[in-house]
Short mmCIF file of C-alpha atoms in Angstrom, two decimals:
data_model
loop_
_atom_site.label_atom_id
_atom_site.label_comp_id
_atom_site.label_asym_id
_atom_site.label_seq_id
_atom_site.Cartn_x
_atom_site.Cartn_y
_atom_site.Cartn_z
CA MET A 1 110.23 -51.04 -6.56
CA ALA A 2 112.06 -48.49 -4.45
CA PRO A 3 110.87 -47.86 -0.95
CA SER A 4 110.37 -44.30 -1.66
CA ALA A 5 108.42 -45.05 -4.94
CA MET A 6 106.33 -47.54 -2.82
CA SER A 7 105.35 -44.89 -0.24
CA ARG A 8 104.20 -42.41 -2.99
CA SER A 9 101.90 -45.18 -4.56
CA ASN A 10 100.30 -45.89 -1.26
CA ASP A 11 99.35 -42.29 -0.75
CA TRP A 12 96.92 -42.14 -3.58
CA THR A 13 95.68 -46.06 -3.30
CA LYS A 14 94.74 -45.21 0.20
CA SER A 15 91.92 -43.23 -0.77
CA LEU A 16 90.35 -46.62 -2.72
CA SER A 17 90.47 -48.30 0.64
CA ASP A 18 86.57 -47.82 1.14
CA ALA A 19 85.49 -47.89 -2.87
CA GLN A 20 82.67 -50.19 -3.49
CA PRO A 21 82.41 -51.66 -7.17
CA VAL A 22 78.65 -50.20 -7.41
CA PRO A 23 77.22 -48.31 -10.36
CA TYR A 24 76.97 -44.54 -9.48
CA TRP A 25 73.21 -44.58 -10.10
CA LEU A 26 72.53 -47.63 -8.04
CA ASP A 27 74.68 -46.42 -4.86
CA ASP A 28 71.73 -44.11 -3.75
CA PRO A 29 70.57 -43.97 -0.42
CA GLY A 30 67.10 -43.91 -1.61
CA ARG A 31 67.32 -47.41 -2.98
CA PRO A 32 64.09 -49.15 -2.36
CA ARG A 33 63.97 -52.27 -0.46
CA PRO A 34 63.57 -55.37 -2.90
CA GLU A 35 60.15 -56.89 -3.04
CA PRO A 36 59.97 -60.63 -1.64
CA ALA A 37 61.16 -63.50 -3.68
CA LEU A 38 58.20 -65.73 -4.94
CA THR A 39 57.46 -68.65 -2.83
CA GLY A 40 54.98 -71.23 -4.00
CA PRO A 41 52.24 -71.20 -7.12
CA GLU A 42 50.83 -68.12 -8.81
CA THR A 43 48.56 -67.62 -11.72
CA CYS A 44 47.88 -64.73 -13.67
CA ASP A 45 46.56 -63.31 -17.37
CA LEU A 46 50.12 -61.98 -18.13
CA LEU A 47 53.76 -63.01 -16.80
CA VAL A 48 56.34 -60.36 -17.44
CA VAL A 49 59.97 -61.94 -16.90
CA GLY A 50 62.66 -59.18 -16.26
CA GLY A 51 62.55 -56.15 -14.14
CA GLY A 52 64.55 -53.84 -16.78
CA TYR A 53 63.02 -51.08 -18.83
CA SER A 54 61.73 -53.62 -21.29
CA GLY A 55 59.60 -55.72 -18.51
CA LEU A 56 58.52 -52.43 -16.26
CA TRP A 57 57.01 -50.64 -19.41
CA THR A 58 55.32 -53.76 -20.52
CA ALA A 59 53.78 -54.48 -17.29
CA LEU A 60 52.76 -50.87 -16.79
CA THR A 61 51.24 -50.44 -20.38
CA ALA A 62 49.60 -53.91 -19.94
CA LYS A 63 47.74 -52.58 -16.61
CA GLU A 64 47.08 -49.24 -17.95
CA ARG A 65 45.42 -50.57 -21.18
CA ASP A 66 43.36 -53.00 -19.11
CA PRO A 67 43.08 -52.29 -15.28
CA HIS A 68 41.38 -55.87 -14.82
CA ARG A 69 44.19 -57.64 -16.54
CA ASP A 70 46.14 -59.75 -13.71
CA VAL A 71 49.72 -59.17 -14.23
CA VAL A 72 52.95 -60.56 -12.49
CA LEU A 73 56.51 -59.72 -13.01
CA VAL A 74 59.56 -61.54 -11.86
CA GLU A 75 63.20 -60.39 -11.71
CA GLY A 76 66.21 -62.43 -11.27
CA ARG A 77 67.93 -59.98 -9.02
CA GLU A 78 66.70 -56.53 -8.11
CA VAL A 79 64.74 -54.21 -10.55
CA GLY A 80 67.28 -51.74 -12.67
CA TRP A 81 70.17 -53.65 -11.49
CA ALA A 82 71.50 -54.60 -14.86
CA ALA A 83 71.80 -52.34 -18.04
CA SER A 84 68.61 -50.19 -17.14
CA GLY A 85 70.25 -48.93 -13.93
CA ARG A 86 73.92 -48.53 -15.20
CA ASN A 87 74.04 -46.56 -18.38
CA GLY A 88 74.69 -43.04 -19.36
CA GLY A 89 71.52 -41.56 -18.39
CA PHE A 90 70.71 -40.13 -22.16
CA CYS A 91 67.07 -40.86 -23.26
CA ALA A 92 67.23 -40.34 -26.74
CA ALA A 93 64.32 -40.14 -29.20
CA SER A 94 66.18 -41.79 -32.02
CA LEU A 95 65.10 -45.49 -32.93
CA THR A 96 68.23 -45.88 -35.23
CA HIS A 97 71.12 -45.16 -33.14
CA GLY A 98 71.51 -41.70 -34.43
CA LEU A 99 69.90 -39.97 -37.59
CA ALA A 100 73.06 -40.38 -39.42
CA ASN A 101 73.10 -44.25 -39.12
CA GLY A 102 69.33 -44.12 -40.07
CA LEU A 103 69.61 -42.15 -42.84
CA THR A 104 72.47 -44.50 -44.21
CA ARG A 105 70.59 -47.72 -43.58
CA TRP A 106 66.93 -46.89 -43.85
CA PRO A 107 66.55 -43.97 -46.35
CA ASP A 108 63.03 -44.91 -47.29
CA GLU A 109 61.52 -45.34 -43.84
CA ILE A 110 63.69 -42.96 -42.06
CA HIS A 111 60.76 -40.14 -41.83
CA ARG A 112 58.64 -42.49 -40.30
CA LEU A 113 61.16 -43.97 -37.76
CA GLU A 114 61.97 -40.29 -36.74
CA GLU A 115 58.19 -39.66 -36.25
CA LEU A 116 57.91 -42.70 -34.07
CA GLY A 117 60.88 -42.15 -32.26
CA ALA A 118 59.66 -38.37 -31.26
CA ARG A 119 56.21 -39.88 -30.23
CA ASN A 120 58.26 -42.33 -28.11
CA LEU A 121 60.25 -39.98 -26.45
CA ASP A 122 56.72 -37.58 -25.77
CA ALA A 123 55.19 -40.69 -24.21
CA ILE A 124 57.89 -41.55 -21.87
CA GLU A 125 57.85 -37.84 -20.58
CA ALA A 126 54.14 -38.12 -20.25
CA ALA A 127 54.43 -41.20 -18.50
CA VAL A 128 56.89 -39.66 -16.18
CA VAL A 129 54.35 -36.81 -15.45
CA ARG A 130 51.62 -38.99 -15.15
CA HIS A 131 52.95 -41.29 -12.51
CA GLY A 132 54.86 -38.73 -10.78
CA LEU A 133 58.15 -40.65 -11.36
CA ASP A 134 61.00 -38.67 -9.42
CA CYS A 135 63.86 -39.46 -12.15
CA ASP A 136 65.21 -36.05 -12.78
CA PHE A 137 63.83 -36.22 -16.25
CA GLU A 138 64.91 -32.98 -18.14
CA ARG A 139 64.17 -32.24 -21.95
CA THR A 140 67.38 -30.59 -22.29
CA GLY A 141 68.30 -31.53 -25.93
CA GLU A 142 71.73 -32.58 -27.07
CA ILE A 143 74.36 -30.68 -28.94
CA ASP A 144 77.04 -32.15 -31.21
CA VAL A 145 80.27 -29.96 -31.10
CA ALA A 146 83.10 -29.33 -33.23
CA THR A 147 86.71 -29.02 -32.10
CA ALA A 148 88.48 -28.36 -35.41
CA PRO A 149 87.95 -26.30 -38.46
CA HIS A 150 87.16 -29.18 -40.72
CA GLN A 151 84.73 -30.69 -38.24
CA ALA A 152 82.81 -27.45 -38.05
CA ARG A 153 82.82 -27.37 -41.72
CA GLU A 154 81.26 -30.87 -41.65
CA LEU A 155 78.56 -30.20 -39.16
CA GLU A 156 77.31 -27.39 -41.37
CA GLU A 157 77.50 -29.57 -44.28
CA TRP A 158 75.47 -32.12 -42.29
CA HIS A 159 72.75 -29.69 -41.35
CA GLU A 160 72.27 -28.73 -44.97
CA GLU A 161 71.99 -32.19 -45.88
CA ILE A 162 69.44 -33.19 -43.48
CA SER A 163 67.53 -30.07 -44.11
CA ALA A 164 67.59 -30.94 -47.65
CA GLU A 165 66.01 -34.19 -46.56
CA GLY A 166 63.44 -32.34 -44.34
CA LEU A 167 64.78 -34.01 -41.16
CA ALA A 168 66.15 -30.74 -39.56
CA GLU A 169 62.93 -29.79 -37.48
CA GLY A 170 64.36 -28.91 -34.11
CA ILE A 171 68.05 -29.21 -35.14
CA GLU A 172 69.83 -25.86 -35.19
CA TYR A 173 73.54 -25.11 -36.38
CA LEU A 174 75.40 -23.08 -33.93
CA ASP A 175 78.52 -21.01 -34.97
CA ALA A 176 81.43 -20.61 -32.61
CA GLY A 177 79.75 -17.65 -30.63
CA ALA A 178 76.30 -19.32 -30.50
CA VAL A 179 77.77 -22.71 -28.97
CA ARG A 180 79.69 -20.86 -26.35
CA GLU A 181 76.30 -19.31 -25.25
CA GLN A 182 75.43 -22.93 -24.20
CA VAL A 183 78.46 -24.15 -23.34
CA ASP A 184 81.18 -21.56 -22.58
CA SER A 185 84.30 -23.34 -23.74
CA PRO A 186 87.17 -21.94 -26.27
CA THR A 187 87.53 -25.54 -27.50
CA PHE A 188 84.18 -25.49 -29.39
CA ARG A 189 83.89 -24.12 -32.88
CA ALA A 190 80.36 -24.95 -33.89
CA GLY A 191 77.64 -27.39 -32.77
CA LEU A 192 74.57 -28.89 -33.95
CA TRP A 193 71.57 -28.79 -31.28
CA ASP A 194 69.02 -31.07 -31.36
CA ARG A 195 66.74 -29.02 -29.09
CA ARG A 196 63.84 -31.73 -28.25
CA GLY A 197 65.41 -35.31 -29.33
CA VAL A 198 67.20 -36.05 -26.07
CA ALA A 199 66.58 -35.96 -22.45
CA MET A 200 68.47 -36.41 -19.37
CA VAL A 201 67.49 -38.75 -16.54
CA ASP A 202 68.59 -41.02 -13.56
CA PRO A 203 68.16 -44.37 -15.00
CA ALA A 204 67.82 -45.97 -11.73
CA LYS A 205 65.37 -43.73 -10.21
CA LEU A 206 63.47 -44.27 -13.41
CA ALA A 207 63.29 -47.95 -13.15
CA TRP A 208 62.45 -47.60 -9.48
CA GLY A 209 59.86 -45.35 -10.13
CA LEU A 210 58.24 -47.53 -12.89
CA LYS A 211 58.38 -50.39 -10.04
CA ARG A 212 56.40 -48.13 -7.65
CA ALA A 213 53.82 -47.31 -10.35
CA CYS A 214 53.53 -50.94 -11.46
CA LEU A 215 52.88 -51.81 -7.54
CA GLY A 216 50.25 -49.06 -7.44
CA LEU A 217 48.13 -50.31 -10.34
CA GLY A 218 48.15 -53.99 -9.03
CA VAL A 219 50.97 -55.66 -10.88
CA ARG A 220 52.71 -58.28 -8.30
CA VAL A 221 56.42 -57.98 -8.51
CA TYR A 222 58.65 -60.75 -7.12
CA GLU A 223 62.36 -59.67 -7.10
CA HIS A 224 65.19 -62.40 -6.55
CA THR A 225 63.18 -64.70 -8.41
CA PRO A 226 64.99 -65.84 -11.66
CA ALA A 227 62.76 -67.61 -14.18
CA LEU A 228 64.41 -71.05 -14.77
CA THR A 229 62.04 -72.80 -17.65
CA LEU A 230 59.46 -72.13 -19.92
CA LYS A 231 57.03 -74.31 -21.05
CA PRO A 232 53.50 -74.78 -22.47
CA TYR A 233 50.75 -75.78 -19.84
CA GLY A 234 47.27 -76.29 -20.97
CA ALA A 235 45.86 -73.32 -22.69
CA GLY A 236 48.76 -71.01 -21.31
CA MET A 237 52.37 -71.33 -20.35
CA ALA A 238 54.39 -72.14 -17.29
CA VAL A 239 57.53 -70.66 -15.97
CA ARG A 240 59.35 -72.49 -13.03
CA THR A 241 61.26 -70.40 -10.34
CA PRO A 242 63.56 -71.69 -7.69
CA TYR A 243 61.19 -71.79 -5.01
CA GLY A 244 57.79 -71.64 -7.08
CA GLY A 245 56.11 -71.23 -10.56
CA VAL A 246 53.85 -69.10 -12.42
CA ARG A 247 51.24 -70.37 -14.65
CA ALA A 248 49.84 -67.55 -17.20
CA ARG A 249 47.87 -67.30 -20.36
CA THR A 250 50.64 -65.20 -21.98
CA VAL A 251 54.24 -64.70 -20.97
CA ALA A 252 56.29 -61.54 -22.15
CA LEU A 253 60.19 -62.15 -21.81
CA GLY A 254 62.26 -59.00 -21.31
CA THR A 255 65.58 -60.16 -20.55
CA ASN A 256 67.81 -58.28 -22.71
CA ILE A 257 71.19 -60.19 -23.19
CA PHE A 258 70.39 -62.78 -20.73
CA PRO A 259 69.97 -66.23 -22.19
CA ASN A 260 66.39 -66.30 -23.54
CA LEU A 261 64.09 -68.74 -22.40
CA VAL A 262 63.20 -69.71 -25.66
CA ARG A 263 66.09 -71.23 -26.81
CA ARG A 264 65.73 -70.86 -30.66
CA VAL A 265 65.98 -66.98 -30.07
CA ARG A 266 69.54 -67.11 -28.42
CA PRO A 267 71.65 -67.23 -31.49
CA TYR A 268 70.11 -63.91 -32.57
CA THR A 269 70.96 -62.15 -29.35
CA VAL A 270 74.12 -60.35 -29.70
CA PRO A 271 75.85 -57.98 -27.07
CA ALA A 272 76.79 -54.73 -28.86
CA THR A 273 78.03 -51.45 -27.51
CA GLY A 274 78.55 -47.96 -29.11
CA SER A 275 80.89 -45.37 -28.08
CA CYS A 276 81.82 -44.62 -24.33
CA GLY A 277 82.95 -41.89 -22.19
CA ALA A 278 83.78 -40.85 -18.81
CA ALA A 279 83.36 -37.20 -17.54
CA THR A 280 83.46 -35.52 -14.35
CA THR A 281 80.22 -33.66 -15.04
CA ARG A 282 76.59 -34.46 -15.99
CA SER A 283 76.85 -32.31 -19.08
CA THR A 284 79.80 -33.58 -21.38
CA ARG A 285 80.37 -36.73 -22.96
CA THR A 286 83.39 -37.12 -24.71
CA ALA A 287 83.47 -39.76 -27.45
CA ALA A 288 86.40 -41.92 -26.67
CA GLY A 289 85.99 -45.14 -28.90
CA GLY A 290 83.88 -47.86 -27.63
CA GLY A 291 83.19 -51.69 -27.73
CA PRO A 292 82.44 -53.83 -30.59
CA SER A 293 80.32 -52.37 -33.25
CA THR A 294 76.96 -53.57 -34.26
CA THR A 295 77.99 -53.60 -38.03
CA THR A 296 80.86 -55.37 -39.79
CA GLY A 297 83.06 -54.73 -42.91
CA PRO A 298 85.81 -51.93 -43.56
CA ARG A 299 85.48 -48.48 -41.83
CA PRO A 300 86.16 -45.42 -43.87
CA THR A 301 88.79 -43.33 -42.92
CA PRO A 302 87.61 -40.81 -40.22
CA SER A 303 86.99 -37.40 -40.94
CA SER A 304 89.86 -35.06 -41.90
CA PRO A 305 90.08 -31.95 -44.13
CA GLY A 306 88.55 -32.49 -47.61
CA THR A 307 86.52 -35.42 -46.46
CA SER A 308 83.07 -35.13 -47.48
CA SER A 309 80.25 -35.12 -45.01
CA ARG A 310 78.53 -38.44 -46.16
CA ALA A 311 82.01 -40.11 -45.82
CA SER A 312 82.19 -39.00 -42.34
CA ARG A 313 78.47 -39.83 -41.76
CA ASN A 314 79.26 -43.65 -42.72
CA TRP A 315 82.10 -43.59 -40.15
CA ARG A 316 79.43 -42.26 -37.45
CA ALA A 317 77.12 -44.93 -38.53
CA SER A 318 79.81 -47.75 -38.05
CA GLY A 319 79.61 -47.23 -34.28
CA SER A 320 82.82 -45.10 -34.08
CA PRO A 321 82.69 -41.49 -33.31
CA THR A 322 84.61 -39.20 -35.15
CA PRO A 323 87.85 -38.53 -33.17
CA GLY A 324 87.56 -35.29 -31.21
CA ALA A 325 83.77 -35.09 -31.42
CA VAL A 326 82.06 -34.24 -28.22
CA ARG A 327 78.62 -34.50 -27.19
CA SER A 328 77.42 -31.91 -24.51
CA THR A 329 73.92 -31.14 -23.06
CA PRO A 330 73.41 -27.52 -22.62
CA ALA A 331 71.23 -27.23 -19.66
CA ARG A 332 73.69 -29.08 -17.30
CA ALA A 333 76.98 -27.32 -18.51
CA SER A 334 77.91 -25.91 -15.06
CA ARG A 335 76.58 -28.79 -12.83
CA PRO A 336 79.44 -31.06 -11.26
CA SER A 337 78.49 -34.30 -10.17
CA SER A 338 80.12 -36.04 -6.95
CA ALA A 339 81.97 -38.73 -9.12
CA PRO A 340 82.82 -39.55 -12.60
CA ARG A 341 80.58 -41.38 -14.73
CA THR A 342 81.12 -44.07 -17.35
CA GLY A 343 78.06 -44.67 -19.77
CA GLY A 344 77.45 -46.91 -22.88
CA GLY A 345 77.16 -44.74 -26.07
CA SER A 346 73.61 -46.33 -26.50
CA PRO A 347 71.16 -43.92 -24.88
CA THR A 348 68.68 -45.04 -22.62
CA ARG A 349 65.44 -45.92 -24.41
CA PRO A 350 62.91 -47.04 -21.69
CA GLY A 351 59.93 -47.23 -24.36
CA THR A 352 61.65 -49.35 -26.79
CA PRO A 353 60.96 -53.04 -25.55
CA ALA A 354 63.18 -55.97 -26.51
CA TRP A 355 60.69 -58.86 -25.30
CA VAL A 356 59.49 -61.76 -26.95
CA TRP A 357 56.12 -63.02 -26.58
CA ALA A 358 55.42 -66.62 -25.72
CA ARG A 359 52.11 -68.02 -26.56
CA PRO A 360 50.36 -71.52 -26.00
CA GLY A 361 51.70 -74.05 -28.77
CA SER A 362 55.28 -72.18 -29.30
CA ALA A 363 57.05 -74.37 -27.10
CA PRO A 364 60.58 -73.11 -26.39
CA ARG A 365 63.17 -75.52 -28.22
#
């Protein structure tokens, strides 16, 4: 490389000299200090393994339902350090990774699934208020926008289809003028605004707030305490940690994709991601392709002029968004952030646990 080219290259690389490989949300001066690690023996009624959303909500709900229940939570590193603290910050009501996916795969159950999802998001919002969680929770809704004429027609057809199915409550079709009232960009030709189905949240602050709520209710939290083994012990279960152990009547495992302590569950745990995007504002998420899909088999051709809405819906359901589709949140259209964000396509779902109950007599294997 010529010296002049090397000099030009160094001009911009110097700006990275003090960069830290830390997720944006976790790089916060208000980040709480971790709780001490467990050293020695502990006993409890319920042991929760994992300090992400699944574990935190489990511990919090258990204490709320029975204040006399003795609850302990152990986390291998720090609360919220993994997926719960480094996602896109979109908290969605959908339990099926989008209405299109749910209607395609579970048409007979979709109305019940949508009802449960809406109740779930309402309960999350209520918990945020009840416990005073400072996590920037905003029920903004979400807009799917079209950037080409055929996409505008597709959105209108999709709205007609879900209306006929009785699934369009709270979802409004926006023409070019209406969508620009929410996001003033000449690029957007139409949109579908789901007014209540999505909230925005600071995911790390949510996890930290849940930890504070758990501690306030009497949950004993031990961080930097990985659970190493799980075995039956008398009428309960025993979990070994590096410097101690816990004997509990019941154990809830909220470890997400990390190797499950119940070995027979491991073959059924597969990492999956949806679409990913990066943006310099809090408001816009551009569908830019993604990681491995959660489905298999051939994918239909992406939407093009003349493609039916159902074919396009099947394309979206496969995990890959229609090229050119953008998702925007109207309430934050003009708020710049201090750094670009990357986030998984799966929105934050704090109220959807992914845990495994371990009871006496069900020895891990």
